[in-house]
Short mmCIF file of C-alpha atoms in Angstrom, two decimals:
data_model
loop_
_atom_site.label_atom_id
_atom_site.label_comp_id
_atom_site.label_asym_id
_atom_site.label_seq_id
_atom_site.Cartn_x
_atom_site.Cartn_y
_atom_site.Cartn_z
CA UNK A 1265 -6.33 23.51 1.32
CA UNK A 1266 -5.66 23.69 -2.08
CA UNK A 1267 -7.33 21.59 -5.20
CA UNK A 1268 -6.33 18.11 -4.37
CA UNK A 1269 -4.42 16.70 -7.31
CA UNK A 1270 -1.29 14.35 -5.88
CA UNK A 1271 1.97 13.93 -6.58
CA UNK A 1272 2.94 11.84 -9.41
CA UNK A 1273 3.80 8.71 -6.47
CA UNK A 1274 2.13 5.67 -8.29
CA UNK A 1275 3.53 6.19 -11.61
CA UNK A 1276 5.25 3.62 -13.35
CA UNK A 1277 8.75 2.37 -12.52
CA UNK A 1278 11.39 4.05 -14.79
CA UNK A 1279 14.33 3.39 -16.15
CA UNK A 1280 16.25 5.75 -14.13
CA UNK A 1281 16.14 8.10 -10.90
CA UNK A 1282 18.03 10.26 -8.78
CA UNK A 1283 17.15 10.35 -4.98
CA UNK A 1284 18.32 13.48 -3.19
CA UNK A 1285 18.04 13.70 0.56
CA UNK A 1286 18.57 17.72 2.04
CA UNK A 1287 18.82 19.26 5.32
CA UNK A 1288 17.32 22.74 5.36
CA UNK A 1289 20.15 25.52 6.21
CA UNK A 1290 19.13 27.32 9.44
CA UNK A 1291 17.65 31.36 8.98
CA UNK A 1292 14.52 32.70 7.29
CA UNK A 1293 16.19 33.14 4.50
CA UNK A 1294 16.51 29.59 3.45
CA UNK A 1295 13.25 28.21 4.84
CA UNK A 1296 11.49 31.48 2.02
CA UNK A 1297 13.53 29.40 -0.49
CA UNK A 1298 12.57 26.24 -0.42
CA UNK A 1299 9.12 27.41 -0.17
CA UNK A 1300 9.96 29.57 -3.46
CA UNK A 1301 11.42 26.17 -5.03
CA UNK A 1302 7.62 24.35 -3.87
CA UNK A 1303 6.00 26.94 -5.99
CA UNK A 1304 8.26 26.64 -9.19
CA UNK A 1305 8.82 22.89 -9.23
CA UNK A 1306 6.40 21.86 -11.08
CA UNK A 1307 7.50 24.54 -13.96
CA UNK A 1308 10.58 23.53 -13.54
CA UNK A 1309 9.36 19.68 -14.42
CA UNK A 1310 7.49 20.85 -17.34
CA UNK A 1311 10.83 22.97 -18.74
CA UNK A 1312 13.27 20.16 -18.02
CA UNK A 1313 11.03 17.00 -19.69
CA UNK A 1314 9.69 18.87 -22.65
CA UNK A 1315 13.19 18.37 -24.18
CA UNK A 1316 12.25 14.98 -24.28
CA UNK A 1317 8.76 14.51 -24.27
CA UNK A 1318 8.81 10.46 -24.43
CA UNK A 1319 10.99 10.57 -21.51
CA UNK A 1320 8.52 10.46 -18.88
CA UNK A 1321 10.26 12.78 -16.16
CA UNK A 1322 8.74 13.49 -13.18
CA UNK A 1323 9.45 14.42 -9.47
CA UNK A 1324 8.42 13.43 -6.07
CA UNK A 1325 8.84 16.28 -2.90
CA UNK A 1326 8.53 15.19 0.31
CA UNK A 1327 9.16 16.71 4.30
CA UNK A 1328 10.06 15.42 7.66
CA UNK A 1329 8.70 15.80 10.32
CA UNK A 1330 10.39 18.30 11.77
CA UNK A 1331 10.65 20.26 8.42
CA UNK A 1332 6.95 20.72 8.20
CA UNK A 1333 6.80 22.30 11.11
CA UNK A 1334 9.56 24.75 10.52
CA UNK A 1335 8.26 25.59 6.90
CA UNK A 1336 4.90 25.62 7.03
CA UNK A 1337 3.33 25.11 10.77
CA UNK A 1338 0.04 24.02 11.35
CA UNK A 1339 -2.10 21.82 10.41
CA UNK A 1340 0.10 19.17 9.81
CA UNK A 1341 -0.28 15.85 8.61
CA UNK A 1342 -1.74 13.66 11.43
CA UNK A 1343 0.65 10.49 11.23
CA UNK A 1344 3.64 12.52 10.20
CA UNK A 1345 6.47 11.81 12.46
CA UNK A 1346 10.13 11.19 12.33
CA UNK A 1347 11.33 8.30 11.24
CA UNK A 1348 11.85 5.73 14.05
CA UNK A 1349 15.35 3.48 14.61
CA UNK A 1350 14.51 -0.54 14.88
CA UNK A 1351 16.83 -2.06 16.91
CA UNK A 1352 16.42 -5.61 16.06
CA UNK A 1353 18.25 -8.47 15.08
CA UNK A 1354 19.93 -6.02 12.95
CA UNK A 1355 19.21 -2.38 12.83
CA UNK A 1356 17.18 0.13 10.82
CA UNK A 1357 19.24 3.46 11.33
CA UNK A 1358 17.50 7.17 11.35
CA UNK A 1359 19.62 9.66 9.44
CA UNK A 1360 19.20 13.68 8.71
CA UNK A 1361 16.87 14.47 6.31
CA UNK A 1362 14.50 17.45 5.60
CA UNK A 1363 13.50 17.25 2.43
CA UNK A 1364 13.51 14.38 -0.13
CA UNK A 1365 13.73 14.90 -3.48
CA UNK A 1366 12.57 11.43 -5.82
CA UNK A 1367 13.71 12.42 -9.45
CA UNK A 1368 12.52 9.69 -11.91
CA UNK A 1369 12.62 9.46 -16.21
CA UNK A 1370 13.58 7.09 -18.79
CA UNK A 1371 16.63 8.55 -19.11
CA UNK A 1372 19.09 9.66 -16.17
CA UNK A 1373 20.47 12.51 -18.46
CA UNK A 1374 16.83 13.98 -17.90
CA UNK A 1375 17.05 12.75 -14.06
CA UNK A 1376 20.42 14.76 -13.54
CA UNK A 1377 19.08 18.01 -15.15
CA UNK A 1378 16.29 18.50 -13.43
CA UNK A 1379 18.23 17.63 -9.99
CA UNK A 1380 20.61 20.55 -11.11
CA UNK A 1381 17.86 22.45 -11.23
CA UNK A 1382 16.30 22.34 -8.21
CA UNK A 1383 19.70 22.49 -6.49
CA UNK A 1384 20.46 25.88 -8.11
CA UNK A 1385 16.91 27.18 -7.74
CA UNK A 1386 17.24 26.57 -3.82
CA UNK A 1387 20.55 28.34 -4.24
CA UNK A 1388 22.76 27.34 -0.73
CA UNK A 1389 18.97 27.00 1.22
CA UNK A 1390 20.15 23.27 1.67
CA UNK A 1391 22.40 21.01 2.31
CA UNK A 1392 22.83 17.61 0.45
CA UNK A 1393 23.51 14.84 3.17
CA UNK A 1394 22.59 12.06 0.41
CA UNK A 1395 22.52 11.91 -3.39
CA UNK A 1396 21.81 8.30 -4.88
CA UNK A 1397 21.61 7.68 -9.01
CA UNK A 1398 19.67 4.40 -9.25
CA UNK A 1399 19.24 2.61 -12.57
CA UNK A 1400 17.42 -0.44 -13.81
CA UNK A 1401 19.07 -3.27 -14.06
CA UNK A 1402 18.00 -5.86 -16.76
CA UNK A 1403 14.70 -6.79 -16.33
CA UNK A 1404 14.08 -5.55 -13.19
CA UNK A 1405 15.89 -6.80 -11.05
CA UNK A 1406 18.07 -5.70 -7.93
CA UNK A 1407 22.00 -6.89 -8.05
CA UNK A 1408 21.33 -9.53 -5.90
CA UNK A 1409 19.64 -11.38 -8.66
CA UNK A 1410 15.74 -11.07 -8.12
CA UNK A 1411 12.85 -9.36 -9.73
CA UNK A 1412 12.21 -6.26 -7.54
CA UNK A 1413 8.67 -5.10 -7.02
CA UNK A 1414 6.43 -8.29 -8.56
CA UNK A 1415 3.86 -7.74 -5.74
CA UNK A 1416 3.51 -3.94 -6.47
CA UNK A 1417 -0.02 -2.80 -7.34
CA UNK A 1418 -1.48 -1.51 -10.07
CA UNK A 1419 -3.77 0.93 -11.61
CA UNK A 1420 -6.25 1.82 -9.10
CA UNK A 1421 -5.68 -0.28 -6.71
CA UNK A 1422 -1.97 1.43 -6.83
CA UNK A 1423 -3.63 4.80 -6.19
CA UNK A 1424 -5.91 3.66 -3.44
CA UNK A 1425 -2.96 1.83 -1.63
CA UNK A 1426 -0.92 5.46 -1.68
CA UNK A 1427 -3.35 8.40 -1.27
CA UNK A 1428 -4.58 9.63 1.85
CA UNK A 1429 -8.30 9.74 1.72
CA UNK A 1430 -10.83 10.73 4.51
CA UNK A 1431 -9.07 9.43 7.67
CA UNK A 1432 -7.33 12.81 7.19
CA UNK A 1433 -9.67 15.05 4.82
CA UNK A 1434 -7.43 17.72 5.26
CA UNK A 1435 -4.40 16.24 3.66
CA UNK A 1436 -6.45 14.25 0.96
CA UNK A 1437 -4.72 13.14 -1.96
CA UNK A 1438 -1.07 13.42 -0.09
CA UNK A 1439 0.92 10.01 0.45
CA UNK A 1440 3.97 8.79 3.29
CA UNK A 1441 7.25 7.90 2.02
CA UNK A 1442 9.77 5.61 3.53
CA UNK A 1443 12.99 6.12 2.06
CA UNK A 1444 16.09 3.60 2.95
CA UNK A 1445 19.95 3.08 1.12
CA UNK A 1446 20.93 -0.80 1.73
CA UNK A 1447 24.58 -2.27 1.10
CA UNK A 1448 24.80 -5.72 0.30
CA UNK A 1449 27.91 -8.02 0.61
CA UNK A 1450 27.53 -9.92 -2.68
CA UNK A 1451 30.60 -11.95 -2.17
CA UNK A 1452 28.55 -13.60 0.45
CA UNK A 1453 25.61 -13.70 -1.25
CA UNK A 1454 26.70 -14.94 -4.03
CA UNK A 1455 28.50 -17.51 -2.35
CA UNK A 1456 24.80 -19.22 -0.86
CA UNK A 1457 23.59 -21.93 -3.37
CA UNK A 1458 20.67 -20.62 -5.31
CA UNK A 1459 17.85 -22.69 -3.75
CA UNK A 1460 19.01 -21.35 -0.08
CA UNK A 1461 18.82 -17.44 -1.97
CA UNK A 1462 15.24 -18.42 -2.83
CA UNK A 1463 14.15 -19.61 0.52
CA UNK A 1464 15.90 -16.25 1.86
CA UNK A 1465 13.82 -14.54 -1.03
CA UNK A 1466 10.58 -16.72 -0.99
CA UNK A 1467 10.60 -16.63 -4.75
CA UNK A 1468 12.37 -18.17 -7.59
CA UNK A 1469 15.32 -16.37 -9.02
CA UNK A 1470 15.36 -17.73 -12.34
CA UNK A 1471 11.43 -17.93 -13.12
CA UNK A 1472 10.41 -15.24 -10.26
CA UNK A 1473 7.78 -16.92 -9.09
CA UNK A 1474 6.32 -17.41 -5.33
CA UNK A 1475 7.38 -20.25 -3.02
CA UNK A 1476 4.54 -22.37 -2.82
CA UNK A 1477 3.39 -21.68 1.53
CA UNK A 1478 4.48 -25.36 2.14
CA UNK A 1479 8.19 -25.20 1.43
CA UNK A 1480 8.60 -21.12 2.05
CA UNK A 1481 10.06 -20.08 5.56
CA UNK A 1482 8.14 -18.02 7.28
CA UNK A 1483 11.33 -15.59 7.87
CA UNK A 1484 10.84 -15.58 4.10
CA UNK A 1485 11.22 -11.72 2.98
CA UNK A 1486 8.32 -11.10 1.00
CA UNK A 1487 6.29 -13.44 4.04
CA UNK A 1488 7.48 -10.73 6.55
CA UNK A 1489 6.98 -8.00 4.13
CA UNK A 1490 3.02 -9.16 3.98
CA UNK A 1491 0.73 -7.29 5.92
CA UNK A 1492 -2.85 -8.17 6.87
CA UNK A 1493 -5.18 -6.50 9.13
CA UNK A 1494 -9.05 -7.11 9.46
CA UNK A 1495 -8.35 -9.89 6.91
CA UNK A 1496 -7.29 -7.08 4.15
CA UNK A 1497 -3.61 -6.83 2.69
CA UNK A 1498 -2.35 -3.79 3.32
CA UNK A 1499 -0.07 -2.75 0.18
CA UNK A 1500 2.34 -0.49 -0.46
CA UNK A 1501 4.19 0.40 -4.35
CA UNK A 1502 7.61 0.00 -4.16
CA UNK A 1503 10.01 2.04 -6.57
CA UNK A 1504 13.24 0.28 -5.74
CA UNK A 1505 16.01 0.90 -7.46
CA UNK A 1506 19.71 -0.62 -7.73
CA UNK A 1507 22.49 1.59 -7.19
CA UNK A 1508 26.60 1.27 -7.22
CA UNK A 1509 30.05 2.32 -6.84
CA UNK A 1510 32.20 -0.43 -8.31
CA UNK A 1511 35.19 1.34 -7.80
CA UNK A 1512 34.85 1.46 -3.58
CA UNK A 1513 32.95 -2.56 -4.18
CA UNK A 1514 29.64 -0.56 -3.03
CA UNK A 1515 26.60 -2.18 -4.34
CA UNK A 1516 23.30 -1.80 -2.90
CA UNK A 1517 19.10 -1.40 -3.11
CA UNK A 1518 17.71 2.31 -2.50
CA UNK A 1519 14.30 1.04 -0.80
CA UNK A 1520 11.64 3.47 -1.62
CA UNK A 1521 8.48 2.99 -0.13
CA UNK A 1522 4.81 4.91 -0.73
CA UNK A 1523 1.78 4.58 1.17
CA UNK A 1524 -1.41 5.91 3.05
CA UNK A 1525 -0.37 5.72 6.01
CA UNK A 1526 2.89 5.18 7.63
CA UNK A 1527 1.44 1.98 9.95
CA UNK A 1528 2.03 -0.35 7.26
CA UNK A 1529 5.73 0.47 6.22
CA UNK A 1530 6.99 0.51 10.09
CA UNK A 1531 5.23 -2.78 10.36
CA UNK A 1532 7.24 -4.57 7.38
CA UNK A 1533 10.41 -2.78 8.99
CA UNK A 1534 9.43 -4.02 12.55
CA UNK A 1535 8.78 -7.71 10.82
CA UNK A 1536 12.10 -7.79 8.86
CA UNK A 1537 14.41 -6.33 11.64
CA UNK A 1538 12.79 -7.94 14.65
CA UNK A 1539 10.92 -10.73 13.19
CA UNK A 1540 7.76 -12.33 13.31
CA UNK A 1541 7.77 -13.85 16.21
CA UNK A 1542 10.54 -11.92 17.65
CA UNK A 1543 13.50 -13.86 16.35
CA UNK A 1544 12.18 -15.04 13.23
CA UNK A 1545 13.79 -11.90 11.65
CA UNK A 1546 14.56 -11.27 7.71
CA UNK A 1547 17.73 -13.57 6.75
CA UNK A 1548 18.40 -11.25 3.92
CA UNK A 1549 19.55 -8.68 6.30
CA UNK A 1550 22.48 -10.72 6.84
CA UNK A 1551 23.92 -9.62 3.76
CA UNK A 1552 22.14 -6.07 3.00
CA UNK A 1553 22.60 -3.25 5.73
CA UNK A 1554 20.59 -0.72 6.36
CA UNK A 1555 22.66 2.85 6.31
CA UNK A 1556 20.01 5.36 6.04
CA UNK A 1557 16.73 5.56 7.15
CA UNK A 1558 13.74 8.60 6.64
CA UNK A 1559 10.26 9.15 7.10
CA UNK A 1560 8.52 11.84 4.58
CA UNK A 1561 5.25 13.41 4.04
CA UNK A 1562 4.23 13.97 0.47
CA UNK A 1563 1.65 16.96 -0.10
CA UNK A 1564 -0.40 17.57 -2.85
CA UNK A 1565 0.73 19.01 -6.10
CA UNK A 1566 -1.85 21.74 -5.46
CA UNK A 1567 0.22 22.20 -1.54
CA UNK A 1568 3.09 22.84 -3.84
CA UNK A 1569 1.86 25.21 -6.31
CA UNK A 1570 0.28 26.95 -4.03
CA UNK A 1571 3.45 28.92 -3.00
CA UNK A 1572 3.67 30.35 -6.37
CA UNK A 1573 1.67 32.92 -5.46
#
């Protein structure tokens, strides 16, 4: 494998992003190309952001399942696998997805050229089933009022949480990505008194902070979205972002998820969607659907670069 230096995954949250789901076109053609783009990326990161060198752009690229093993074959990542429908309560949907592209800055103008660029370097290879511009909204919060990401980690703890170490040596220093688009019905939401949003949330809106464990439900989102195994919390570092059409009354969350392993991601899902017990489900999904749904492997920056030879 090539020098292990990640992807820029545990970088700090940004004022903007563009996420950019592709399907790969079929023919040999188009699978060369996108192994051409893996190879210039990075240049084409360091063109784009030195026009604006305090604007902190950067770029995430990440495979499916079933993309990895059309585009580059074996060995593959051991926990890599597609994404996985929950069929809860509510449901957690699968959608098509090859390739996703996680375009970040502190300014979308630098977000949108560098997404132009990798969509005219690949040159018809793909096909764009999903293209989301996220921004941040006040301080940090998502539309339906809360402070997104308070739990994330930080520093090194951050870059332990997200980087594959030696439980798969030969993918060292690569990360897992869940990636989901939620719609939320904010008439309804908005229509809940505030103290019945916070027992939803399990944190104040105003102040954001935690529900003491005495008064907080345990269908509570961020109790559900708490994993603990061998009496060690399993994190993961969110990059949410909110996202909107106000025209078509579209408002929603683009859940972005990075971690070691997969395990812990599908467990939150399986918690929120089917509960903990079964039946104690996440109440917030009764106002924000899930509509896409995608499981990604992120290589090293070194995997990438190496195709530039």
């Amino acid at each position: 494998m090539p020098s292990v230096q990640s992807q820029p995954v545990a970088t700090k949250i940004t004022r903007a992003a563009i996420f950019l789901v592709a399907t790969v076109n079929d023919g040999d053609e188009a699978r060369n190309a996108v192994r051409v783009l893996c190879g210039k990326l990075s240049g084409l990161v360091r063109a784009v952001g030195f026009r604006a060198l305090d604007g902190d752009l950067s770029c995430v690229m990440g495979f499916s399942s079933g993309a990895w093993d059309r585009l580059f074959g074996a060995p593959r990542p051991k926990d890599l696998h597609p994404f996985v429908e929950i069929d809860g309560v509510h449901k957690a949907v699968s959608t098509p997805g090859d390739i996703l592209f996680h375009v970040r800055a502190g300014r979308m103008d630098l977000c949108f050229a560098l997404a132009a660029q990798i969509i005219a370097t690949l040159d018809g290879a793909v096909t764009v089933v999903d293209e989301t511009h996220g921004f941040n909204y006040f301080d940090d919060r998502d539309l339906i009022g809360f402070v997104d990401g308070t739990e994330n980690p930080v520093g090194q703890d951050a870059i332990d949480s997200t980087t594959i170490g030696a439980e798969d040596s030969g993918f060292a220093g690569g990360s897992y990505v869940v990636a989901q688009k939620y719609l939320h019905d904010l008439k309804a939401w908005n229509a809940l008194p505030i103290e019945q949003q916070e027992a939803i949330i399990g944190r104040t809106k105003l102040d954001d902070i935690e529900l003491d464990d005495a008064v907080k439900p345990t269908s509570a989102h961020n109790a559900l979205t708490t994993i603990v195994e061998n009496g060690e919390e399993l994190d993961i570092v969110r990059d949410n972002m909110p996202f909107g059409d106000v025209g078509k009354g579209e408002f929603g969350t683009y859940f972005i998820g990075y971690a070691r392993s997969p395990h812990r991601i599908e467990q939150m899902l399986q918690n929120m969607f089917v509960g903990r017990p079964p039946g104690n489900y996440d109440r917030l999904l009764d106002f924000s659907r899930a509509i896409t749904g995608g499981l990604f492997f992120i290589p090293t920056a070194g995997f990438l670069d190496s195709f530039g030879d």
